[in-house]
PDB file of C-alpha atoms in Angstrom:
ATOM      1  CA  MET A   1       5.567 197.712 156.844  1.00  0.00           C
ATOM      2  CA  GLY A   2       3.073 198.021 159.924  1.00  0.00           C
ATOM      3  CA  TRP A   3       1.636 201.327 161.127  1.00  0.00           C
ATOM      4  CA  TRP A   4       3.808 203.202 164.081  1.00  0.00           C
ATOM      5  CA  HIS A   5       1.810 203.196 167.153  1.00  0.00           C
ATOM      6  CA  PRO A   6       3.150 205.117 170.921  1.00  0.00           C
ATOM      7  CA  GLU A   7       1.831 202.122 172.714  1.00  0.00           C
ATOM      8  CA  ARG A   8       4.026 199.529 170.695  1.00  0.00           C
ATOM      9  CA  THR A   9       6.946 201.726 170.830  1.00  0.00           C
ATOM     10  CA  ARG A  10       6.574 202.134 174.572  1.00  0.00           C
ATOM     11  CA  GLY A  11       5.766 197.892 175.247  1.00  0.00           C
ATOM     12  CA  ALA A  12       9.065 197.525 173.488  1.00  0.00           C
ATOM     13  CA  GLN A  13      10.816 199.801 175.505  1.00  0.00           C
ATOM     14  CA  ARG A  14       9.076 198.401 179.181  1.00  0.00           C
ATOM     15  CA  ARG A  15      10.222 194.718 177.960  1.00  0.00           C
ATOM     16  CA  SER A  16      13.943 195.671 177.539  1.00  0.00           C
ATOM     17  CA  ARG A  17      14.025 197.285 180.802  1.00  0.00           C
ATOM     18  CA  ARG A  18      12.655 194.418 182.106  1.00  0.00           C
ATOM     19  CA  ALA A  19      14.953 191.971 180.217  1.00  0.00           C
ATOM     20  CA  ILE A  20      18.042 193.999 181.852  1.00  0.00           C
ATOM     21  CA  PRO A  21      18.154 192.574 185.312  1.00  0.00           C
ATOM     22  CA  LEU A  22      17.003 189.513 184.227  1.00  0.00           C
ATOM     23  CA  ALA A  23      20.275 189.463 182.367  1.00  0.00           C
ATOM     24  CA  GLY A  24      22.318 190.193 184.839  1.00  0.00           C
ATOM     25  CA  PHE A  25      20.404 187.848 187.096  1.00  0.00           C
ATOM     26  CA  VAL A  26      21.277 185.332 184.693  1.00  0.00           C
ATOM     27  CA  VAL A  27      24.883 186.339 184.243  1.00  0.00           C
ATOM     28  CA  LEU A  28      25.526 186.210 188.140  1.00  0.00           C
ATOM     29  CA  ALA A  29      23.849 182.798 188.662  1.00  0.00           C
ATOM     30  CA  LEU A  30      26.324 181.466 185.728  1.00  0.00           C
ATOM     31  CA  ALA A  31      29.132 183.267 187.131  1.00  0.00           C
ATOM     32  CA  LEU A  32      28.396 181.986 191.053  1.00  0.00           C
ATOM     33  CA  SER A  33      28.059 178.372 189.516  1.00  0.00           C
ATOM     34  CA  GLY A  34      31.436 178.464 188.854  1.00  0.00           C
ATOM     35  CA  CYS A  35      33.181 179.264 191.858  1.00  0.00           C
ATOM     36  CA  SER A  36      36.010 177.289 193.062  1.00  0.00           C
ATOM     37  CA  THR A  37      37.473 176.761 196.666  1.00  0.00           C
ATOM     38  CA  ASP A  38      40.994 178.474 195.902  1.00  0.00           C
ATOM     39  CA  THR A  39      40.250 181.755 197.799  1.00  0.00           C
ATOM     40  CA  GLN A  40      38.327 182.385 200.830  1.00  0.00           C
ATOM     41  CA  TRP A  41      36.093 184.437 199.013  1.00  0.00           C
ATOM     42  CA  GLU A  42      35.093 182.045 196.859  1.00  0.00           C
ATOM     43  CA  ARG A  43      34.583 179.708 199.753  1.00  0.00           C
ATOM     44  CA  PHE A  44      32.493 182.499 201.461  1.00  0.00           C
ATOM     45  CA  GLY A  45      34.388 182.615 204.370  1.00  0.00           C
ATOM     46  CA  MET A  46      34.724 179.170 205.410  1.00  0.00           C
ATOM     47  CA  PRO A  47      38.379 177.733 205.411  1.00  0.00           C
ATOM     48  CA  GLU A  48      40.415 175.917 203.360  1.00  0.00           C
ATOM     49  CA  ILE A  49      39.099 172.090 203.638  1.00  0.00           C
ATOM     50  CA  LYS A  50      41.274 168.857 204.686  1.00  0.00           C
ATOM     51  CA  SER A  51      38.552 166.088 204.076  1.00  0.00           C
ATOM     52  CA  GLU A  52      35.851 164.243 201.965  1.00  0.00           C
ATOM     53  CA  GLN A  53      33.353 164.923 204.032  1.00  0.00           C
ATOM     54  CA  GLY A  54      33.813 168.397 205.101  1.00  0.00           C
ATOM     55  CA  GLU A  55      33.905 168.974 200.873  1.00  0.00           C
ATOM     56  CA  HIS A  56      29.716 168.185 200.996  1.00  0.00           C
ATOM     57  CA  ILE A  57      29.761 170.889 203.727  1.00  0.00           C
ATOM     58  CA  LEU A  58      31.245 173.170 201.574  1.00  0.00           C
ATOM     59  CA  GLN A  59      29.314 172.569 198.615  1.00  0.00           C
ATOM     60  CA  LEU A  60      26.175 173.052 200.669  1.00  0.00           C
ATOM     61  CA  TRP A  61      27.522 176.630 202.691  1.00  0.00           C
ATOM     62  CA  GLN A  62      28.252 177.603 198.740  1.00  0.00           C
ATOM     63  CA  GLY A  63      24.857 176.977 197.234  1.00  0.00           C
ATOM     64  CA  ALA A  64      22.942 178.474 200.330  1.00  0.00           C
ATOM     65  CA  TRP A  65      25.201 181.309 199.991  1.00  0.00           C
ATOM     66  CA  ILE A  66      24.344 181.735 196.003  1.00  0.00           C
ATOM     67  CA  ALA A  67      20.302 180.855 196.690  1.00  0.00           C
ATOM     68  CA  ALA A  68      20.660 183.605 198.565  1.00  0.00           C
ATOM     69  CA  LEU A  69      22.604 186.051 196.422  1.00  0.00           C
ATOM     70  CA  VAL A  70      20.472 185.314 194.090  1.00  0.00           C
ATOM     71  CA  VAL A  71      17.067 185.926 195.870  1.00  0.00           C
ATOM     72  CA  GLY A  72      18.716 189.268 197.257  1.00  0.00           C
ATOM     73  CA  VAL A  73      19.503 190.022 193.619  1.00  0.00           C
ATOM     74  CA  ILE A  74      15.643 189.571 192.278  1.00  0.00           C
ATOM     75  CA  THR A  75      14.019 191.135 195.513  1.00  0.00           C
ATOM     76  CA  TRP A  76      16.177 194.283 195.316  1.00  0.00           C
ATOM     77  CA  ALA A  77      15.671 194.544 191.169  1.00  0.00           C
ATOM     78  CA  LEU A  78      11.915 194.788 192.223  1.00  0.00           C
ATOM     79  CA  ILE A  79      12.028 197.033 194.887  1.00  0.00           C
ATOM     80  CA  ILE A  80      14.277 199.141 193.283  1.00  0.00           C
ATOM     81  CA  GLY A  81      13.160 198.847 189.461  1.00  0.00           C
ATOM     82  CA  VAL A  82       9.559 199.148 189.979  1.00  0.00           C
ATOM     83  CA  PRO A  83       9.068 202.510 190.943  1.00  0.00           C
ATOM     84  CA  ILE A  84      11.162 203.193 187.682  1.00  0.00           C
ATOM     85  CA  TRP A  85      10.095 201.204 185.251  1.00  0.00           C
ATOM     86  CA  PHE A  86       6.233 201.607 186.049  1.00  0.00           C
ATOM     87  CA  ARG A  87       6.472 205.437 186.872  1.00  0.00           C
ATOM     88  CA  ARG A  88       4.037 207.691 184.789  1.00  0.00           C
ATOM     89  CA  ARG A  89       5.877 209.885 182.167  1.00  0.00           C
ATOM     90  CA  SER A  90       3.869 212.255 181.218  1.00  0.00           C
ATOM     91  CA  ASP A  91       0.430 214.217 183.063  1.00  0.00           C
ATOM     92  CA  ASP A  92      -1.602 212.773 180.621  1.00  0.00           C
ATOM     93  CA  GLU A  93      -0.932 209.434 181.040  1.00  0.00           C
ATOM     94  CA  VAL A  94      -2.887 206.559 183.105  1.00  0.00           C
ATOM     95  CA  PRO A  95      -1.292 203.431 184.152  1.00  0.00           C
ATOM     96  CA  VAL A  96      -2.831 200.282 183.635  1.00  0.00           C
ATOM     97  CA  GLN A  97      -4.979 199.688 186.717  1.00  0.00           C
ATOM     98  CA  THR A  98      -4.640 196.300 188.009  1.00  0.00           C
ATOM     99  CA  ARG A  99      -5.898 195.227 190.926  1.00  0.00           C
ATOM    100  CA  TYR A 100      -4.068 192.135 191.387  1.00  0.00           C
ATOM    101  CA  ASN A 101      -1.888 189.509 189.399  1.00  0.00           C
ATOM    102  CA  LEU A 102      -2.993 186.069 190.267  1.00  0.00           C
ATOM    103  CA  PRO A 103       0.039 184.339 188.746  1.00  0.00           C
ATOM    104  CA  ILE A 104       2.373 186.368 190.727  1.00  0.00           C
ATOM    105  CA  GLU A 105       0.804 186.070 193.894  1.00  0.00           C
ATOM    106  CA  ILE A 106       0.713 181.963 193.624  1.00  0.00           C
ATOM    107  CA  PHE A 107       4.340 182.512 192.407  1.00  0.00           C
ATOM    108  CA  TYR A 108       5.385 184.746 195.764  1.00  0.00           C
ATOM    109  CA  THR A 109       3.331 181.955 197.931  1.00  0.00           C
ATOM    110  CA  ILE A 110       4.593 178.682 196.150  1.00  0.00           C
ATOM    111  CA  PHE A 111       8.563 179.614 195.901  1.00  0.00           C
ATOM    112  CA  PRO A 112       9.551 180.181 199.089  1.00  0.00           C
ATOM    113  CA  VAL A 113       8.114 176.883 199.958  1.00  0.00           C
ATOM    114  CA  ILE A 114       9.927 175.207 197.765  1.00  0.00           C
ATOM    115  CA  MET A 115      13.113 176.759 198.664  1.00  0.00           C
ATOM    116  CA  VAL A 116      12.457 175.776 202.080  1.00  0.00           C
ATOM    117  CA  ILE A 117      12.036 171.882 200.731  1.00  0.00           C
ATOM    118  CA  ALA A 118      15.046 172.413 198.886  1.00  0.00           C
ATOM    119  CA  PHE A 119      17.305 173.592 201.250  1.00  0.00           C
ATOM    120  CA  PHE A 120      15.943 170.982 203.972  1.00  0.00           C
ATOM    121  CA  ALA A 121      16.188 168.151 201.689  1.00  0.00           C
ATOM    122  CA  GLN A 122      20.094 169.214 200.687  1.00  0.00           C
ATOM    123  CA  THR A 123      20.870 169.444 204.353  1.00  0.00           C
ATOM    124  CA  VAL A 124      19.528 166.268 205.271  1.00  0.00           C
ATOM    125  CA  ARG A 125      21.499 164.783 202.540  1.00  0.00           C
ATOM    126  CA  VAL A 126      24.573 166.508 203.502  1.00  0.00           C
ATOM    127  CA  GLN A 127      23.933 165.433 206.803  1.00  0.00           C
ATOM    128  CA  ASN A 128      23.640 162.098 206.567  1.00  0.00           C
ATOM    129  CA  ILE A 129      26.809 161.980 204.549  1.00  0.00           C
ATOM    130  CA  ALA A 130      29.119 163.638 206.895  1.00  0.00           C
ATOM    131  CA  LEU A 131      27.515 161.317 209.749  1.00  0.00           C
ATOM    132  CA  GLU A 132      27.789 158.376 208.078  1.00  0.00           C
ATOM    133  CA  HIS A 133      29.833 155.289 209.745  1.00  0.00           C
ATOM    134  CA  VAL A 134      32.106 152.677 208.428  1.00  0.00           C
ATOM    135  CA  ASN A 135      34.345 150.451 209.033  1.00  0.00           C
ATOM    136  CA  PRO A 136      37.116 152.927 210.314  1.00  0.00           C
ATOM    137  CA  ASP A 137      40.513 152.471 209.821  1.00  0.00           C
ATOM    138  CA  VAL A 138      42.111 154.161 213.043  1.00  0.00           C
ATOM    139  CA  VAL A 139      40.167 154.992 216.154  1.00  0.00           C
ATOM    140  CA  VAL A 140      41.065 157.802 218.895  1.00  0.00           C
ATOM    141  CA  LYS A 141      39.285 158.205 221.717  1.00  0.00           C
ATOM    142  CA  VAL A 142      39.170 161.813 222.353  1.00  0.00           C
ATOM    143  CA  VAL A 143      38.938 163.193 226.010  1.00  0.00           C
ATOM    144  CA  GLY A 144      38.017 166.862 226.549  1.00  0.00           C
ATOM    145  CA  GLN A 145      38.666 167.989 230.360  1.00  0.00           C
ATOM    146  CA  LYS A 146      39.406 170.855 232.549  1.00  0.00           C
ATOM    147  CA  TRP A 147      41.481 172.521 230.261  1.00  0.00           C
ATOM    148  CA  SER A 148      42.931 170.204 227.791  1.00  0.00           C
ATOM    149  CA  TRP A 149      42.441 167.074 225.430  1.00  0.00           C
ATOM    150  CA  THR A 150      43.703 163.827 226.233  1.00  0.00           C
ATOM    151  CA  PHE A 151      43.836 161.724 223.010  1.00  0.00           C
ATOM    152  CA  ASN A 152      43.887 157.455 223.070  1.00  0.00           C
ATOM    153  CA  TYR A 153      45.095 155.346 220.258  1.00  0.00           C
ATOM    154  CA  PRO A 154      43.463 152.254 221.324  1.00  0.00           C
ATOM    155  CA  ASP A 155      44.877 148.543 220.803  1.00  0.00           C
ATOM    156  CA  SER A 156      47.557 150.274 218.741  1.00  0.00           C
ATOM    157  CA  VAL A 157      50.613 149.213 220.563  1.00  0.00           C
ATOM    158  CA  GLU A 158      51.290 145.396 222.629  1.00  0.00           C
ATOM    159  CA  THR A 159      53.691 146.074 225.125  1.00  0.00           C
ATOM    160  CA  ASP A 160      54.050 144.990 228.772  1.00  0.00           C
ATOM    161  CA  GLU A 161      52.490 147.785 230.126  1.00  0.00           C
ATOM    162  CA  GLY A 162      49.265 147.520 227.825  1.00  0.00           C
ATOM    163  CA  THR A 163      47.932 148.234 224.312  1.00  0.00           C
ATOM    164  CA  ASN A 164      46.930 152.053 224.367  1.00  0.00           C
ATOM    165  CA  VAL A 165      49.282 154.547 223.708  1.00  0.00           C
ATOM    166  CA  TYR A 166      47.981 158.383 224.397  1.00  0.00           C
ATOM    167  CA  VAL A 167      49.071 161.887 224.824  1.00  0.00           C
ATOM    168  CA  SER A 168      47.554 164.596 226.910  1.00  0.00           C
ATOM    169  CA  GLY A 169      48.098 168.111 227.120  1.00  0.00           C
ATOM    170  CA  THR A 170      47.671 171.122 229.405  1.00  0.00           C
ATOM    171  CA  GLY A 171      46.686 174.799 229.120  1.00  0.00           C
ATOM    172  CA  GLU A 172      50.739 175.688 228.874  1.00  0.00           C
ATOM    173  CA  ASP A 173      51.473 172.538 226.780  1.00  0.00           C
ATOM    174  CA  ILE A 174      48.893 172.627 223.948  1.00  0.00           C
ATOM    175  CA  PRO A 175      48.271 168.264 222.733  1.00  0.00           C
ATOM    176  CA  THR A 176      48.831 167.133 219.183  1.00  0.00           C
ATOM    177  CA  LEU A 177      46.898 164.841 217.688  1.00  0.00           C
ATOM    178  CA  VAL A 178      48.539 162.526 214.730  1.00  0.00           C
ATOM    179  CA  ILE A 179      46.360 160.754 212.228  1.00  0.00           C
ATOM    180  CA  PRO A 180      47.296 159.432 208.852  1.00  0.00           C
ATOM    181  CA  VAL A 181      46.030 160.803 205.351  1.00  0.00           C
ATOM    182  CA  ASP A 182      43.256 159.406 203.003  1.00  0.00           C
ATOM    183  CA  LYS A 183      42.215 156.932 206.198  1.00  0.00           C
ATOM    184  CA  THR A 184      38.932 156.868 207.580  1.00  0.00           C
ATOM    185  CA  VAL A 185      39.297 157.985 211.094  1.00  0.00           C
ATOM    186  CA  GLU A 186      36.737 157.739 213.738  1.00  0.00           C
ATOM    187  CA  PHE A 187      36.798 159.935 217.097  1.00  0.00           C
ATOM    188  CA  GLN A 188      34.927 158.842 219.971  1.00  0.00           C
ATOM    189  CA  LEU A 189      34.334 161.274 222.283  1.00  0.00           C
ATOM    190  CA  TYR A 190      34.384 161.537 226.107  1.00  0.00           C
ATOM    191  CA  SER A 191      33.977 164.039 228.888  1.00  0.00           C
ATOM    192  CA  PRO A 192      34.454 163.811 232.580  1.00  0.00           C
ATOM    193  CA  ASP A 193      33.513 167.191 233.809  1.00  0.00           C
ATOM    194  CA  VAL A 194      31.054 169.604 231.648  1.00  0.00           C
ATOM    195  CA  ILE A 195      30.557 169.668 228.003  1.00  0.00           C
ATOM    196  CA  HIS A 196      33.427 170.450 225.942  1.00  0.00           C
ATOM    197  CA  ASN A 197      32.863 170.386 221.694  1.00  0.00           C
ATOM    198  CA  PHE A 198      35.726 168.972 219.508  1.00  0.00           C
ATOM    199  CA  GLY A 199      36.585 170.812 216.511  1.00  0.00           C
ATOM    200  CA  ILE A 200      38.461 171.021 213.415  1.00  0.00           C
ATOM    201  CA  PRO A 201      37.876 173.715 211.138  1.00  0.00           C
ATOM    202  CA  ALA A 202      40.187 172.453 208.091  1.00  0.00           C
ATOM    203  CA  PHE A 203      37.848 169.278 208.449  1.00  0.00           C
ATOM    204  CA  ALA A 204      34.279 171.304 208.633  1.00  0.00           C
ATOM    205  CA  MET A 205      33.689 169.253 211.228  1.00  0.00           C
ATOM    206  CA  ARG A 206      32.813 169.487 215.124  1.00  0.00           C
ATOM    207  CA  MET A 207      30.601 167.327 217.577  1.00  0.00           C
ATOM    208  CA  ASP A 208      29.678 167.965 221.366  1.00  0.00           C
ATOM    209  CA  VAL A 209      31.769 166.158 224.018  1.00  0.00           C
ATOM    210  CA  VAL A 210      29.261 165.516 226.748  1.00  0.00           C
ATOM    211  CA  PRO A 211      29.908 163.259 229.884  1.00  0.00           C
ATOM    212  CA  GLY A 212      27.725 159.974 229.821  1.00  0.00           C
ATOM    213  CA  ASN A 213      26.928 160.259 226.208  1.00  0.00           C
ATOM    214  CA  GLU A 214      28.542 158.075 223.303  1.00  0.00           C
ATOM    215  CA  ASN A 215      29.150 160.848 220.468  1.00  0.00           C
ATOM    216  CA  SER A 216      31.656 160.011 217.593  1.00  0.00           C
ATOM    217  CA  TYR A 217      32.130 161.295 214.210  1.00  0.00           C
ATOM    218  CA  GLN A 218      34.264 160.163 211.290  1.00  0.00           C
ATOM    219  CA  VAL A 219      36.703 161.749 209.222  1.00  0.00           C
ATOM    220  CA  THR A 220      38.843 161.263 205.958  1.00  0.00           C
ATOM    221  CA  PRO A 221      41.525 163.679 205.591  1.00  0.00           C
ATOM    222  CA  THR A 222      42.659 164.450 202.207  1.00  0.00           C
ATOM    223  CA  GLU A 223      45.827 166.369 202.769  1.00  0.00           C
ATOM    224  CA  THR A 224      48.826 166.077 205.073  1.00  0.00           C
ATOM    225  CA  GLY A 225      50.185 168.764 207.187  1.00  0.00           C
ATOM    226  CA  THR A 226      49.531 170.884 210.525  1.00  0.00           C
ATOM    227  CA  TYR A 227      45.904 172.359 211.559  1.00  0.00           C
ATOM    228  CA  ALA A 228      44.342 174.102 214.601  1.00  0.00           C
ATOM    229  CA  GLY A 229      41.554 172.266 216.362  1.00  0.00           C
ATOM    230  CA  LYS A 230      39.067 173.915 219.704  1.00  0.00           C
ATOM    231  CA  CYS A 231      36.844 173.575 221.727  1.00  0.00           C
ATOM    232  CA  TYR A 232      33.598 175.395 220.536  1.00  0.00           C
ATOM    233  CA  GLU A 233      31.930 174.979 223.843  1.00  0.00           C
ATOM    234  CA  LEU A 234      31.921 177.663 226.575  1.00  0.00           C
ATOM    235  CA  CYS A 235      33.178 175.131 229.010  1.00  0.00           C
ATOM    236  CA  GLY A 236      34.312 177.360 231.404  1.00  0.00           C
ATOM    237  CA  ALA A 237      36.643 179.617 232.953  1.00  0.00           C
ATOM    238  CA  TYR A 238      39.822 178.596 231.388  1.00  0.00           C
ATOM    239  CA  HIS A 239      37.853 177.783 227.741  1.00  0.00           C
ATOM    240  CA  SER A 240      40.332 179.333 225.903  1.00  0.00           C
ATOM    241  CA  ARG A 241      43.343 176.855 226.835  1.00  0.00           C
ATOM    242  CA  MET A 242      41.096 174.191 225.134  1.00  0.00           C
ATOM    243  CA  LEU A 243      43.530 174.095 221.979  1.00  0.00           C
ATOM    244  CA  PHE A 244      45.531 170.828 220.222  1.00  0.00           C
ATOM    245  CA  ASN A 245      46.553 171.007 216.697  1.00  0.00           C
ATOM    246  CA  VAL A 246      46.233 168.182 214.266  1.00  0.00           C
ATOM    247  CA  LYS A 247      48.988 166.778 212.335  1.00  0.00           C
ATOM    248  CA  VAL A 248      47.760 164.416 209.175  1.00  0.00           C
ATOM    249  CA  VAL A 249      50.788 162.508 207.965  1.00  0.00           C
ATOM    250  CA  THR A 250      51.849 159.341 205.679  1.00  0.00           C
ATOM    251  CA  ALA A 251      50.699 155.575 207.060  1.00  0.00           C
ATOM    252  CA  SER A 252      54.459 154.798 207.312  1.00  0.00           C
ATOM    253  CA  GLU A 253      55.008 158.339 209.747  1.00  0.00           C
ATOM    254  CA  TYR A 254      51.781 157.052 211.838  1.00  0.00           C
ATOM    255  CA  ASP A 255      53.103 153.677 212.380  1.00  0.00           C
ATOM    256  CA  ALA A 256      56.417 155.378 213.519  1.00  0.00           C
ATOM    257  CA  TYR A 257      54.936 157.751 215.843  1.00  0.00           C
ATOM    258  CA  LEU A 258      52.540 155.200 217.588  1.00  0.00           C
ATOM    259  CA  ALA A 259      56.186 152.498 218.019  1.00  0.00           C
ATOM    260  CA  ASP A 260      57.988 156.139 219.541  1.00  0.00           C
ATOM    261  CA  LEU A 261      54.968 156.877 221.856  1.00  0.00           C
ATOM    262  CA  ALA A 262      55.354 153.005 222.835  1.00  0.00           C
ATOM    263  CA  THR A 263      58.973 153.475 223.527  1.00  0.00           C
ATOM    264  CA  ASP A 264      58.132 156.218 226.608  1.00  0.00           C
ATOM    265  CA  PRO A 265      56.148 154.262 229.936  1.00  0.00           C
ATOM    266  CA  ALA A 266      54.514 157.411 230.299  1.00  0.00           C
ATOM    267  CA  HIS A 267      52.212 157.195 227.281  1.00  0.00           C
ATOM    268  CA  ILE A 268      51.442 153.747 227.890  1.00  0.00           C
ATOM    269  CA  SER A 269      48.068 152.436 230.060  1.00  0.00           C
ATOM    270  CA  GLU A 270      46.367 148.951 229.714  1.00  0.00           C
ATOM    271  CA  GLU A 271      42.746 150.966 228.901  1.00  0.00           C
ATOM    272  CA  PRO A 272      42.273 154.043 227.134  1.00  0.00           C
ATOM    273  CA  VAL A 273      42.624 157.168 229.670  1.00  0.00           C
ATOM    274  CA  VAL A 274      38.598 158.944 229.362  1.00  0.00           C
ATOM    275  CA  GLY A 275      39.041 160.230 233.074  1.00  0.00           C
ATOM    276  CA  GLY A 276      36.544 157.930 235.028  1.00  0.00           C
ATOM    277  CA  LYS A 277      33.179 156.258 235.199  1.00  0.00           C
ATOM    278  CA  TYR A 278      31.417 159.897 234.578  1.00  0.00           C
ATOM    279  CA  SER A 279      32.875 159.994 231.219  1.00  0.00           C
ATOM    280  CA  THR A 280      31.074 156.777 230.308  1.00  0.00           C
ATOM    281  CA  GLU A 281      27.876 156.835 232.902  1.00  0.00           C
ATOM    282  CA  LEU A 282      25.496 159.429 233.270  1.00  0.00           C
ATOM    283  CA  ILE A 283      25.100 160.782 236.862  1.00  0.00           C
ATOM    284  CA  THR A 284      22.010 159.979 238.485  1.00  0.00           C
ATOM    285  CA  ASP A 285      20.366 162.250 240.462  1.00  0.00           C
ATOM    286  CA  ASP A 286      21.364 160.812 243.853  1.00  0.00           C
ATOM    287  CA  GLU A 287      24.936 160.844 242.563  1.00  0.00           C
ATOM    288  CA  GLY A 288      23.801 164.391 241.976  1.00  0.00           C
ATOM    289  CA  GLU A 289      22.884 165.161 245.094  1.00  0.00           C
ATOM    290  CA  HIS A 290      25.898 164.341 247.520  1.00  0.00           C
ATOM    291  CA  GLU A 291      28.534 165.642 244.595  1.00  0.00           C
TER     292      GLU A 291
END
């Protein structure tokens, strides 16, 4: 048995007090790493995701929140804990006088840089996955116009009137976009007037619809159902009317839907209805002066 020394007791107590927040940090990290996507709390406010691309975006969102919470716990533990752990416990006690701690200062400098690099790398990785283009199973030409949406299904039918079927809505009549489940769907975006933004929260995807610019993205729905869509760009006085519904159906139901549209001449055209040349051509300065 060694000799008892008060400094040894104090050192052991200090080490045990320092281990408490570390243990809490480990418990928090393990708990958060097991997050599922069953509730909105577990998704950190994200809607329930119904697309393959959206799952990668959700994982990035969850990882960012977990990292932020872990850093927050450590930061608050240092802010609150240091004055408690290192307080003077008696009038004749003199704390250790240290001017600096080089390892900690290096850590405080390098760790934020590592975090920024990690966030940037993960964001680029997920962005590349979300915006990857493959040969799509279905192409839908989406037109955002003041103040509703038009959905074209080019080369979908063969009739005397044309090969394109489409649906178009108004502010009072919200249109429905019908797409098949488990198929890669490419949305090609057009606008003949102002900038809109085509977004579907359940797919965790959206993109600007810019006059004269060719924007597009792909999604692969993973579950049938009806979901909401809207314009995410403040596009003018009746922006609030830029709503639409998305109906994800089976492949057979999708084919039947197109066949049903093809029976109505009001939904058939020779070419996709995209709103005129300004939806595909940039307005030049000369044209702008004469508008």
